[in-house]
Coordinates of C-alpha atoms in Angstrom, one line a residue:
Chain X
X1 CA 53.2 5.0 1.2
X2 CA 53.1 1.2 1.4
X3 CA 50.3 1.4 4.0
X4 CA 48.3 3.6 1.6
X5 CA 48.8 1.1 -1.2
X6 CA 47.7 -1.8 1.0
X7 CA 44.5 0.1 2.1
X8 CA 43.8 1.1 -1.5
X9 CA 43.9 -2.5 -2.8
X10 CA 41.9 -4.0 0.1
X11 CA 39.4 -1.2 -0.3
X12 CA 39.1 -1.8 -4.1
X13 CA 38.6 -5.5 -3.4
X14 CA 35.7 -4.9 -1.0
X15 CA 34.4 -2.2 -3.5
X16 CA 34.4 -4.8 -6.3
X17 CA 32.3 -7.1 -4.2
X18 CA 29.8 -4.2 -3.7
X19 CA 29.9 -3.5 -7.4
X20 CA 28.9 -7.1 -8.3
X21 CA 26.0 -6.8 -5.9
X22 CA 25.0 -3.5 -7.3
X23 CA 25.2 -4.7 -10.9
X24 CA 22.8 -7.5 -9.9
X25 CA 20.4 -4.9 -8.5
X26 CA 20.8 -2.7 -11.6
X27 CA 20.2 -5.6 -14.0
X28 CA 17.0 -6.7 -12.2
X29 CA 15.7 -3.2 -11.8
X30 CA 16.4 -2.2 -15.4
X31 CA 14.3 -5.1 -16.8
X32 CA 11.6 -5.5 -14.2
X33 CA 11.5 -2.2 -12.2
X34 CA 11.7 -4.2 -9.1
X35 CA 14.1 -3.2 -6.3
X36 CA 15.4 -6.6 -5.2
X37 CA 16.0 -6.6 -1.4
X38 CA 17.0 -10.2 -1.6
X39 CA 20.2 -9.3 -3.4
X40 CA 22.4 -9.5 -0.3
X41 CA 20.9 -12.9 0.5
X42 CA 22.2 -14.4 -2.8
X43 CA 25.7 -13.5 -1.7
X44 CA 25.2 -15.1 1.7
X45 CA 23.8 -18.3 0.2
X46 CA 26.7 -18.6 -2.2
X47 CA 29.3 -18.0 0.5
X48 CA 27.8 -20.5 2.9
X49 CA 27.3 -23.1 0.1
X50 CA 30.9 -22.8 -1.1
X51 CA 32.1 -23.3 2.5
X52 CA 30.1 -26.4 2.9
X53 CA 31.1 -27.9 -0.5
X54 CA 34.8 -27.2 0.3
X55 CA 34.6 -29.0 3.6
X56 CA 32.9 -31.8 1.8
X57 CA 36.0 -32.2 -0.2
X58 CA 35.3 -30.6 -3.5
X59 CA 38.4 -28.8 -5.0
X60 CA 38.6 -25.0 -5.1
X61 CA 37.1 -23.5 -8.3
X62 CA 34.5 -26.3 -8.7
X63 CA 33.0 -25.6 -5.3
X64 CA 32.8 -21.9 -5.9
X65 CA 31.3 -22.4 -9.3
X66 CA 28.7 -24.7 -7.9
X67 CA 27.9 -22.2 -5.2
X68 CA 27.4 -19.4 -7.7
X69 CA 25.0 -21.7 -9.7
X70 CA 23.0 -22.4 -6.6
X71 CA 22.7 -18.6 -6.0
X72 CA 21.5 -18.3 -9.6
X73 CA 18.9 -20.9 -9.0
X74 CA 17.8 -19.1 -5.8
X75 CA 17.6 -15.9 -7.9
X76 CA 15.4 -17.7 -10.4
X77 CA 13.1 -18.9 -7.6
X78 CA 12.7 -15.3 -6.2
X79 CA 12.0 -14.1 -9.7
X80 CA 9.3 -16.8 -10.2
X81 CA 7.6 -15.8 -7.0
X82 CA 7.9 -12.0 -7.7
X83 CA 7.0 -11.9 -11.4
X84 CA 4.6 -14.6 -12.2
X85 CA 1.6 -13.0 -10.5
X86 CA 0.5 -10.2 -12.8
X87 CA -1.0 -7.0 -11.6
X88 CA 1.4 -6.5 -8.7
X89 CA 3.0 -3.1 -8.6
X90 CA 6.6 -2.4 -8.0
X91 CA 5.9 -1.5 -4.4
X92 CA 4.3 -4.9 -3.6
X93 CA 7.1 -6.6 -5.5
X94 CA 9.6 -5.0 -3.2
X95 CA 7.8 -6.4 -0.2
X96 CA 7.8 -9.8 -1.9
X97 CA 11.5 -9.8 -2.2
X98 CA 11.8 -8.7 1.4
X99 CA 9.6 -11.7 2.3
X100 CA 11.9 -14.0 0.3
X101 CA 14.8 -12.6 2.2
X102 CA 13.2 -13.6 5.5
X103 CA 12.3 -17.1 4.3
X104 CA 16.0 -17.4 3.3
X105 CA 17.0 -16.4 6.8
X106 CA 15.1 -19.3 8.2
X107 CA 16.6 -21.8 5.7
X108 CA 20.1 -20.5 6.3
X109 CA 19.8 -20.8 10.1
X110 CA 18.5 -24.4 9.7
X111 CA 21.3 -25.4 7.3
X112 CA 24.3 -23.5 8.7
X113 CA 23.3 -22.2 12.2
X114 CA 23.7 -18.6 13.1
X115 CA 27.5 -18.3 13.7
X116 CA 29.7 -16.3 11.2
X117 CA 31.4 -18.7 8.8
X118 CA 34.3 -18.3 6.4
X119 CA 36.5 -20.5 4.2
X120 CA 40.1 -20.1 3.1
X121 CA 40.5 -18.4 -0.3
X122 CA 43.8 -17.8 -2.0
X123 CA 46.4 -17.9 0.8
X124 CA 49.5 -15.8 0.9
X125 CA 50.4 -12.3 -0.2
X126 CA 52.3 -10.7 -3.0
X127 CA 55.0 -8.2 -2.2
X128 CA 54.9 -5.0 -4.2
X129 CA 57.7 -2.7 -3.2
X130 CA 57.4 -2.9 0.6
X131 CA 53.6 -3.4 0.7
X132 CA 52.0 -6.8 1.1
X133 CA 48.9 -7.4 -1.0
X134 CA 46.7 -10.3 -0.2
X135 CA 46.3 -12.6 -3.2
X136 CA 42.6 -13.0 -2.5
X137 CA 42.1 -9.2 -3.0
X138 CA 43.8 -9.3 -6.3
X139 CA 41.7 -12.3 -7.3
X140 CA 38.5 -10.4 -6.4
X141 CA 39.6 -7.4 -8.4
X142 CA 40.6 -9.5 -11.4
X143 CA 37.4 -11.5 -11.5
X144 CA 35.2 -8.4 -11.1
X145 CA 37.1 -6.7 -14.0
X146 CA 36.6 -9.8 -16.2
X147 CA 32.9 -10.0 -15.3
X148 CA 32.2 -6.3 -16.0
X149 CA 34.2 -6.7 -19.2
X150 CA 32.0 -9.6 -20.3
X151 CA 28.7 -7.9 -19.3
X152 CA 29.2 -5.0 -21.7
X153 CA 29.4 -7.2 -24.8
X154 CA 26.7 -9.4 -23.4
X155 CA 24.3 -6.6 -23.3
X156 CA 25.2 -5.0 -26.6
X157 CA 26.2 -8.0 -28.8
X158 CA 24.2 -11.1 -27.9
X159 CA 20.5 -11.6 -28.7
X160 CA 19.6 -12.4 -25.1
X161 CA 21.4 -9.3 -23.9
X162 CA 19.8 -7.1 -26.5
X163 CA 16.4 -8.5 -25.5
X164 CA 17.1 -7.6 -21.9
X165 CA 18.1 -4.1 -23.0
X166 CA 15.0 -3.8 -25.0
X167 CA 12.8 -4.7 -22.0
X168 CA 14.8 -2.2 -20.0
X169 CA 14.2 0.7 -22.3
X170 CA 10.5 0.0 -23.2
X171 CA 8.7 -3.1 -22.0
X172 CA 5.6 -2.3 -24.1
X173 CA 7.6 -2.0 -27.3
X174 CA 9.6 -5.1 -26.5
X175 CA 6.4 -7.1 -26.1
X176 CA 5.1 -5.7 -29.4
X177 CA 8.1 -7.1 -31.3
X178 CA 7.6 -10.5 -29.7
X179 CA 10.0 -10.5 -26.7
X180 CA 8.6 -12.4 -23.7
X181 CA 9.0 -9.8 -21.0
X182 CA 8.2 -12.1 -18.1
X183 CA 10.8 -14.6 -19.3
X184 CA 13.3 -11.8 -19.7
X185 CA 12.5 -10.8 -16.1
X186 CA 13.3 -14.3 -14.9
X187 CA 16.6 -14.2 -16.8
X188 CA 17.4 -10.9 -15.1
X189 CA 16.7 -12.4 -11.7
X190 CA 18.9 -15.4 -12.5
X191 CA 21.7 -13.1 -13.6
X192 CA 21.2 -11.1 -10.5
X193 CA 21.5 -14.3 -8.5
X194 CA 24.7 -15.3 -10.3
X195 CA 26.3 -11.8 -9.8
X196 CA 25.3 -11.7 -6.1
X197 CA 26.6 -15.2 -5.7
X198 CA 29.9 -14.3 -7.2
X199 CA 30.2 -11.4 -4.8
X200 CA 29.5 -13.7 -1.9
X201 CA 32.0 -16.4 -3.0
X202 CA 34.7 -13.8 -3.5
X203 CA 34.1 -11.8 -0.3
X204 CA 33.7 -14.6 2.2
X205 CA 37.4 -15.5 2.5
X206 CA 38.1 -11.8 3.2
X207 CA 35.4 -11.3 5.9
X208 CA 33.4 -14.1 7.6
X209 CA 29.6 -14.0 6.8
X210 CA 26.6 -15.0 8.8
X211 CA 22.9 -15.2 7.9
X212 CA 22.3 -11.5 8.7
X213 CA 25.3 -10.1 6.8
X214 CA 22.9 -9.5 3.9
X215 CA 21.7 -6.3 5.6
X216 CA 25.2 -4.8 5.4
X217 CA 25.7 -6.1 1.9
X218 CA 22.4 -4.9 0.6
X219 CA 22.9 -1.4 2.1
X220 CA 26.3 -1.0 0.4
X221 CA 25.1 -2.6 -2.8
X222 CA 22.0 -0.4 -2.8
X223 CA 24.1 2.7 -2.1
X224 CA 26.3 2.0 -5.1
X225 CA 23.3 1.1 -7.3
X226 CA 21.4 4.2 -6.4
X227 CA 24.4 6.1 -7.5
X228 CA 23.6 5.2 -11.0
X229 CA 19.8 5.8 -10.3
X230 CA 19.5 2.0 -10.3
X231 CA 19.6 1.8 -14.1
X232 CA 23.2 2.6 -15.1
X233 CA 26.0 0.0 -14.3
X234 CA 28.9 2.5 -14.9
X235 CA 28.1 4.9 -12.1
X236 CA 27.2 2.0 -9.9
X237 CA 30.7 0.6 -10.3
X238 CA 32.2 4.0 -9.6
X239 CA 30.0 4.4 -6.5
X240 CA 30.9 0.9 -5.2
X241 CA 34.7 1.4 -5.6
X242 CA 34.4 4.8 -3.9
X243 CA 32.5 3.2 -1.0
X244 CA 35.0 0.4 -0.6
X245 CA 38.1 2.6 -0.8
X246 CA 36.7 5.3 1.6
X247 CA 35.8 2.7 4.1
X248 CA 39.3 1.1 4.0
X249 CA 41.0 4.5 4.3
X250 CA 38.9 5.6 7.2
X251 CA 39.5 2.3 8.9
X252 CA 43.2 2.4 8.2
X253 CA 44.1 6.0 9.0
X254 CA 41.2 7.0 11.3
X255 CA 38.8 5.0 13.4
X256 CA 37.4 1.8 12.1
X257 CA 34.2 2.4 14.1
X258 CA 33.5 5.5 11.9
X259 CA 34.1 3.9 8.5
X260 CA 30.4 3.3 7.7
X261 CA 29.4 6.8 8.8
X262 CA 32.0 8.6 6.7
X263 CA 31.3 6.4 3.6
X264 CA 27.6 6.9 3.8
X265 CA 27.8 10.6 4.6
X266 CA 30.1 11.0 1.5
X267 CA 27.6 9.1 -0.7
X268 CA 24.7 11.3 0.6
X269 CA 26.7 14.5 0.0
X270 CA 27.5 13.5 -3.6
X271 CA 23.9 12.4 -4.3
X272 CA 22.4 15.6 -3.0
X273 CA 25.0 17.7 -4.9
X274 CA 24.1 15.8 -8.1
X275 CA 20.4 16.1 -7.5
X276 CA 20.7 19.9 -6.9
X277 CA 22.0 20.3 -10.4
X278 CA 18.9 18.7 -12.0
X279 CA 15.6 20.6 -12.2
X280 CA 12.4 18.7 -11.5
X281 CA 11.5 19.1 -15.2
X282 CA 14.6 17.3 -16.3
X283 CA 13.9 14.6 -13.8
X284 CA 10.4 14.0 -14.9
X285 CA 11.4 14.2 -18.6
X286 CA 13.9 11.4 -18.0
X287 CA 11.1 9.0 -16.9
Chain H
X1 CA -2.2 -11.3 22.7
X2 CA -1.1 -9.4 25.9
X3 CA -1.5 -5.8 26.8
X4 CA 2.1 -5.1 26.2
X5 CA 1.7 -6.2 22.6
X6 CA -1.3 -3.9 22.3
X7 CA 0.8 -0.9 23.5
X8 CA 3.5 -1.7 21.0
X9 CA 0.9 -2.2 18.2
X10 CA -0.7 1.1 18.9
X11 CA 2.6 2.9 19.0
X12 CA 3.6 1.2 15.7
X13 CA 0.2 2.3 14.3
X14 CA 1.0 5.9 15.1
X15 CA 4.3 5.7 13.2
X16 CA 2.7 3.9 10.3
X17 CA -0.1 6.4 9.9
X18 CA 2.5 9.2 9.6
X19 CA 4.5 7.1 7.1
X20 CA 1.3 6.4 5.2
X21 CA 0.7 10.2 4.9
X22 CA 4.3 10.6 3.6
X23 CA 4.3 7.5 1.3
X24 CA 0.7 7.1 0.2
X25 CA -0.3 10.8 -0.2
X26 CA 2.9 12.7 -0.8
X27 CA 4.7 9.8 -2.7
X28 CA 7.9 10.2 -0.7
X29 CA 9.3 6.8 0.4
X30 CA 11.2 6.8 3.7
X31 CA 13.2 3.7 4.7
X32 CA 14.4 5.4 7.9
X33 CA 11.2 6.2 9.8
X34 CA 12.6 4.4 12.8
X35 CA 15.3 7.1 13.1
X36 CA 12.7 9.6 14.1
X37 CA 11.2 7.1 16.5
X38 CA 14.7 6.8 17.9
X39 CA 15.2 10.5 18.1
X40 CA 11.9 10.8 20.1
X41 CA 12.9 8.0 22.4
X42 CA 16.4 9.3 23.1
X43 CA 15.1 12.9 23.6
X44 CA 12.5 11.7 26.2
X45 CA 15.1 9.5 27.9
X46 CA 17.8 12.1 28.0
X47 CA 15.5 14.7 29.5
X48 CA 14.0 12.3 32.0
X49 CA 17.3 10.9 33.2
X50 CA 18.7 14.4 33.6
X51 CA 15.9 15.1 36.2
X52 CA 13.8 17.3 34.0
X53 CA 10.0 16.8 34.4
X54 CA 8.9 13.8 32.4
X55 CA 5.9 15.5 30.7
X56 CA 8.4 18.0 29.3
X57 CA 10.4 15.1 27.8
X58 CA 7.2 13.7 26.2
X59 CA 6.5 17.1 24.7
X60 CA 10.0 17.5 23.5
X61 CA 10.1 14.1 21.8
X62 CA 7.9 15.0 18.8
X63 CA 9.4 18.5 18.7
X64 CA 13.0 17.2 18.5
X65 CA 12.0 14.7 15.8
X66 CA 10.2 17.4 13.8
X67 CA 13.2 19.8 14.0
X68 CA 15.6 17.0 13.0
X69 CA 13.4 16.1 10.0
X70 CA 13.1 19.8 9.0
X71 CA 16.9 20.2 9.1
X72 CA 17.6 16.9 7.3
X73 CA 14.7 17.4 4.9
X74 CA 16.2 20.5 3.2
X75 CA 19.0 18.6 1.5
X76 CA 17.4 15.1 1.5
X77 CA 14.1 16.0 -0.1
X78 CA 15.9 17.1 -3.3
X79 CA 16.3 13.4 -3.8
X80 CA 13.5 11.4 -5.3
X81 CA 12.2 7.9 -5.4
X82 CA 14.9 5.2 -4.7
X83 CA 17.5 7.8 -3.9
X84 CA 15.4 9.3 -1.1
X85 CA 14.7 5.8 0.2
X86 CA 18.4 5.1 0.4
X87 CA 19.2 8.5 1.9
X88 CA 16.7 8.0 4.8
X89 CA 18.1 4.5 5.3
X90 CA 21.6 5.9 5.4
X91 CA 20.6 8.6 7.9
X92 CA 19.4 5.9 10.2
X93 CA 22.6 3.9 9.9
X94 CA 24.6 7.0 10.6
X95 CA 22.5 7.9 13.7
X96 CA 22.7 4.3 15.1
X97 CA 26.4 4.3 14.6
X98 CA 26.9 7.7 16.3
X99 CA 24.5 6.9 19.2
X100 CA 26.5 3.7 19.9
X101 CA 29.7 5.8 20.3
X102 CA 28.8 8.9 22.2
X103 CA 29.2 8.9 26.0
X104 CA 26.2 11.2 26.5
X105 CA 23.9 8.7 24.8
X106 CA 25.2 5.9 26.9
X107 CA 27.0 4.2 23.9
X108 CA 26.0 0.7 23.0
X109 CA 24.4 0.1 26.4
X110 CA 22.1 3.1 26.0
X111 CA 20.2 4.9 28.6
X112 CA 18.8 2.8 31.5
X113 CA 16.4 3.5 34.4
X114 CA 14.1 6.0 32.7
X115 CA 11.6 7.2 35.3
X116 CA 7.9 6.6 34.8
X117 CA 6.0 9.2 33.0
X118 CA 4.2 11.6 35.4
X119 CA 1.6 14.1 34.2
X120 CA 0.1 16.6 36.7
X121 CA 0.9 14.3 39.6
X122 CA -0.5 11.1 38.0
X123 CA 2.2 8.5 37.5
X124 CA 1.8 6.1 34.6
X125 CA 2.7 2.6 35.6
X126 CA 1.7 -0.8 34.3
X127 CA 0.2 -1.6 30.9
X128 CA -3.3 -0.1 31.1
X129 CA -2.4 3.6 31.5
X130 CA 0.2 3.3 28.7
X131 CA -2.3 1.5 26.5
X132 CA -4.8 4.3 27.0
X133 CA -2.1 6.9 26.3
X134 CA -1.0 5.1 23.1
X135 CA -4.6 4.9 22.0
X136 CA -5.2 8.6 22.6
X137 CA -2.0 9.3 20.7
X138 CA -3.2 7.2 17.7
X139 CA -6.6 8.9 17.7
X140 CA -5.0 12.3 17.7
X141 CA -2.5 11.3 14.9
X142 CA -5.3 9.8 12.8
X143 CA -7.5 12.8 13.2
X144 CA -4.8 15.2 12.3
X145 CA -3.9 13.1 9.3
X146 CA -7.5 12.8 8.2
X147 CA -8.0 16.5 8.3
X148 CA -4.9 17.2 6.4
X149 CA -5.9 14.7 3.7
X150 CA -9.3 16.3 3.3
X151 CA -8.0 19.8 3.2
X152 CA -6.6 22.0 0.4
X153 CA -2.9 21.2 1.3
X154 CA -3.8 17.5 1.2
X155 CA -4.9 17.9 -2.4
X156 CA -1.7 19.7 -3.0
X157 CA 0.3 16.8 -1.6
X158 CA -1.5 14.3 -3.8
X159 CA -0.8 16.5 -6.8
X160 CA 2.9 16.7 -6.1
X161 CA 3.0 12.9 -5.7
X162 CA 1.8 12.6 -9.3
X163 CA 3.9 15.3 -10.8
X164 CA 5.9 17.9 -9.1
X165 CA 6.2 20.1 -12.1
X166 CA 2.5 20.1 -12.8
X167 CA 1.8 20.7 -9.1
X168 CA 4.1 23.7 -8.8
X169 CA 2.8 25.2 -12.0
X170 CA -0.7 25.0 -10.5
X171 CA 0.6 27.0 -7.5
X172 CA 1.4 24.2 -5.0
X173 CA 4.4 25.2 -3.0
X174 CA 6.1 21.9 -3.6
X175 CA 9.3 22.2 -1.5
X176 CA 7.5 23.7 1.5
X177 CA 4.7 21.1 1.5
X178 CA 7.2 18.2 1.2
X179 CA 9.2 19.5 4.1
X180 CA 6.1 20.1 6.1
X181 CA 4.7 16.5 5.6
X182 CA 8.1 15.0 6.2
X183 CA 8.4 16.9 9.5
X184 CA 4.9 16.0 10.5
X185 CA 5.3 12.3 10.0
X186 CA 8.6 12.6 11.9
X187 CA 6.8 14.3 14.8
X188 CA 4.2 11.4 14.9
X189 CA 7.1 8.9 15.0
X190 CA 8.9 11.0 17.7
X191 CA 5.9 11.1 19.9
X192 CA 5.4 7.3 19.7
X193 CA 9.1 6.9 20.4
X194 CA 8.9 9.1 23.5
X195 CA 6.0 7.0 24.9
X196 CA 8.0 3.9 24.0
X197 CA 11.0 5.1 26.1
X198 CA 8.9 5.7 29.2
X199 CA 7.0 2.4 28.7
X200 CA 10.0 0.2 28.3
X201 CA 12.2 2.1 30.7
X202 CA 15.5 2.0 28.6
X203 CA 16.7 2.9 25.1
X204 CA 19.7 1.6 23.3
X205 CA 20.8 1.5 19.6
X206 CA 19.6 -2.1 19.5
X207 CA 16.0 -1.0 20.3
X208 CA 15.9 0.8 16.9
X209 CA 17.4 -1.5 14.2
X210 CA 17.2 -0.9 10.5
X211 CA 14.7 -3.8 10.3
X212 CA 12.3 -1.7 12.3
X213 CA 12.2 0.9 9.6
X214 CA 11.6 -1.8 7.0
X215 CA 8.9 -3.2 9.2
X216 CA 7.1 0.2 9.2
X217 CA 7.2 0.3 5.4
X218 CA 5.9 -3.3 5.4
X219 CA 3.0 -2.3 7.7
X220 CA 2.0 0.6 5.4
X221 CA 2.1 -1.5 2.2
X222 CA 0.5 -4.6 3.7
X223 CA -2.3 -2.5 5.2
X224 CA -2.8 -0.6 2.0
X225 CA -1.0 2.6 1.0
X226 CA -2.9 5.9 1.2
X227 CA -5.4 5.0 3.8
X228 CA -5.3 5.7 7.6
X229 CA -7.3 2.5 8.3
X230 CA -4.9 0.6 6.2
X231 CA -1.8 1.8 8.1
X232 CA -3.5 1.1 11.4
X233 CA -4.6 -2.4 10.4
X234 CA -1.2 -3.2 8.9
X235 CA 0.6 -2.1 12.0
X236 CA -1.6 -4.1 14.4
X237 CA -1.5 -7.2 12.1
X238 CA 2.3 -7.2 11.7
X239 CA 3.0 -6.5 15.4
X240 CA 0.6 -9.1 16.7
X241 CA 1.8 -11.6 14.1
X242 CA 5.5 -11.2 15.1
X243 CA 4.5 -11.6 18.8
X244 CA 2.5 -14.7 18.2
X245 CA 5.3 -16.3 16.1
X246 CA 7.8 -15.5 18.9
X247 CA 5.6 -17.1 21.5
X248 CA 5.1 -20.2 19.3
X249 CA 8.8 -20.7 18.9
X250 CA 9.5 -20.1 22.6
X251 CA 7.2 -23.0 23.7
X252 CA 8.8 -25.8 25.7
X253 CA 10.3 -28.7 23.7
X254 CA 11.3 -26.6 20.8
X255 CA 15.0 -26.6 19.7
X256 CA 17.0 -23.5 20.5
X257 CA 17.0 -22.0 17.1
X258 CA 13.2 -22.6 16.7
X259 CA 12.0 -19.1 17.6
X260 CA 14.1 -17.3 15.0
X261 CA 13.6 -19.9 12.3
X262 CA 9.8 -20.1 12.8
X263 CA 9.3 -16.3 13.0
X264 CA 11.5 -15.5 10.0
X265 CA 10.1 -18.3 7.9
X266 CA 6.5 -17.8 8.6
X267 CA 6.8 -14.0 8.5
X268 CA 8.4 -14.1 5.1
X269 CA 6.0 -16.6 3.7
X270 CA 3.0 -14.6 5.0
X271 CA 4.4 -11.4 3.6
X272 CA 4.8 -12.9 0.1
X273 CA 1.4 -14.5 0.2
X274 CA -0.3 -11.2 1.3
X275 CA 1.4 -9.2 -1.4
X276 CA 0.7 -11.8 -4.1
X277 CA -3.0 -12.2 -3.3
X278 CA -3.8 -8.8 -2.0
X279 CA -1.3 -6.5 -3.8
X280 CA -3.3 -3.3 -3.0
X281 CA -3.1 -4.1 0.7
X282 CA -5.4 -5.7 3.2
X283 CA -7.9 -2.9 3.8
X284 CA -8.7 -1.9 0.2
X285 CA -8.9 -5.6 -0.8
X286 CA -11.3 -6.4 2.1
X287 CA -13.4 -3.3 1.3
X288 CA -13.7 -4.4 -2.4
X289 CA -14.6 -7.9 -1.4
X290 CA -17.3 -6.6 1.0
X291 CA -18.7 -4.4 -1.7
X292 CA -18.9 -7.2 -4.2
X293 CA -20.6 -9.4 -1.6
X294 CA -23.2 -6.9 -0.8
X295 CA -23.7 -6.0 -4.5
X296 CA -23.1 -2.4 -4.0
X297 CA -22.0 -0.5 -7.0
X298 CA -18.5 0.3 -6.0
X299 CA -17.3 3.8 -6.8
X300 CA -14.2 3.9 -8.9
X301 CA -11.3 3.6 -6.4
X302 CA -8.4 5.9 -6.9
X303 CA -5.2 4.1 -7.7
X304 CA -2.8 4.1 -4.8
X305 CA 0.2 6.3 -5.4
X306 CA 3.0 4.2 -6.8
X307 CA 6.7 4.7 -6.2
X308 CA 7.6 6.9 -9.1
X309 CA 9.5 4.5 -11.5
X310 CA 12.7 5.9 -12.8
X311 CA 13.7 4.9 -16.3

């Protein structure tokens, strides 16, 4: 039983990281209809930056916060490049974010080399019954819960959040009532950068990251986000937690080498099952 | 620009034309096209290394890819837009993972020492015969695609890309057509993959990374969705560009990380620039410029099929 509990908590922690990435993807896609393939890169940048700042002597907390801000800035940059040229469709915007990801690869290799890096997070473990839970895992879960708890009132109660929601539901109407849709898109990209950066800072102590970890991160984040059709944060969170827990369980009880296969196959099965229950008419009506 | 680059560019063009048919005309985005390239490559390699005639392996490559696509397509093509894009990507990740763990596919090492392709006693060896073979393949693929686009089923495909409901109420067999075009584009990729296996002489999971699938999508979009010339131009441009960047970085006197940094940085920058200044793709933009230069009254160009946005 204790082993099960350990796998569950570590799986939830990894799932929370995916959920933060997915929520960044969802935020950006809701407002701008762009699928941001540079989302995993934000996490890598933040994780690497936090490591460098810590080794430069900054205290914990401050270093991580600064790293998340850097990721937010990078998000804003990607947004500026993607959104400020009008007339580009969503398809070409996707390729632009891909290009941004490649440019970031070059910068990351120049700055940090191509070896996997990590930094110590919260050391030690808590004993629950006869199971040992890493403190870092609990930190990840706690921070993610707090962020999701803050995001909901942000989108429903603040002016900025309401403006973002308005762009998400109907950009034309939002423009008609005087909301600057492009600026809201930039805000969404910055927010996506901050969320991705938070994921990177939280996950790096658990698993070392290198410049090309973003492929793994974006795949899992994308899987979770697509679960909520890239527009709804709730299902994205559920999908991310499912992914993380299934991967941890397969790695713990079965074979670690099959964890990705099982998790992805399960996601596919659920998606196909859900799609089969909707008629094409319902689908097109929901556009 | 060497002959081997040309062979790879022509093979990539065959895959890209098939993907262009799927993306640009039928509106189905696939982020896993390299998985069919991989199935074709592995099929040809397995048959050839098990001492079956090599021409049989080359014929079996597109067939295996098409069958796999038909089987996968039944559940997967119920998904639309981004979900389909993710599903195809997931299929590729699953295939890569499985191929790296089975003993009969050679695990992570893959299959080595694939014999040269022999057709009717003629043994293909060296770059030139393979370049000719790849060129003939591309011509066949392009002709088949062109005829499909110009035919009644082609109009049906374009109709279902716009609205599946409207298309099916006009009598287009939507599910069957989607499955057919998915299998056909997979067959093109499988054929190219088979030729690749014979040309390179070995296949392993690392020959078919996820980035390769993404590269194919980039080729189609950069060239211009929904045109055969666009896909071909995009494939050749991207393949040659990557090769040139690699050669630049590998020059003497460059630091060890230079090739990767240079190729990633320049490739990313060029991708962004191309998409910002020619969002419709290279070929449509060039054609429009040319028409404007020569003062021809340009006929209204049909809008390229966009990814259906989901709100």
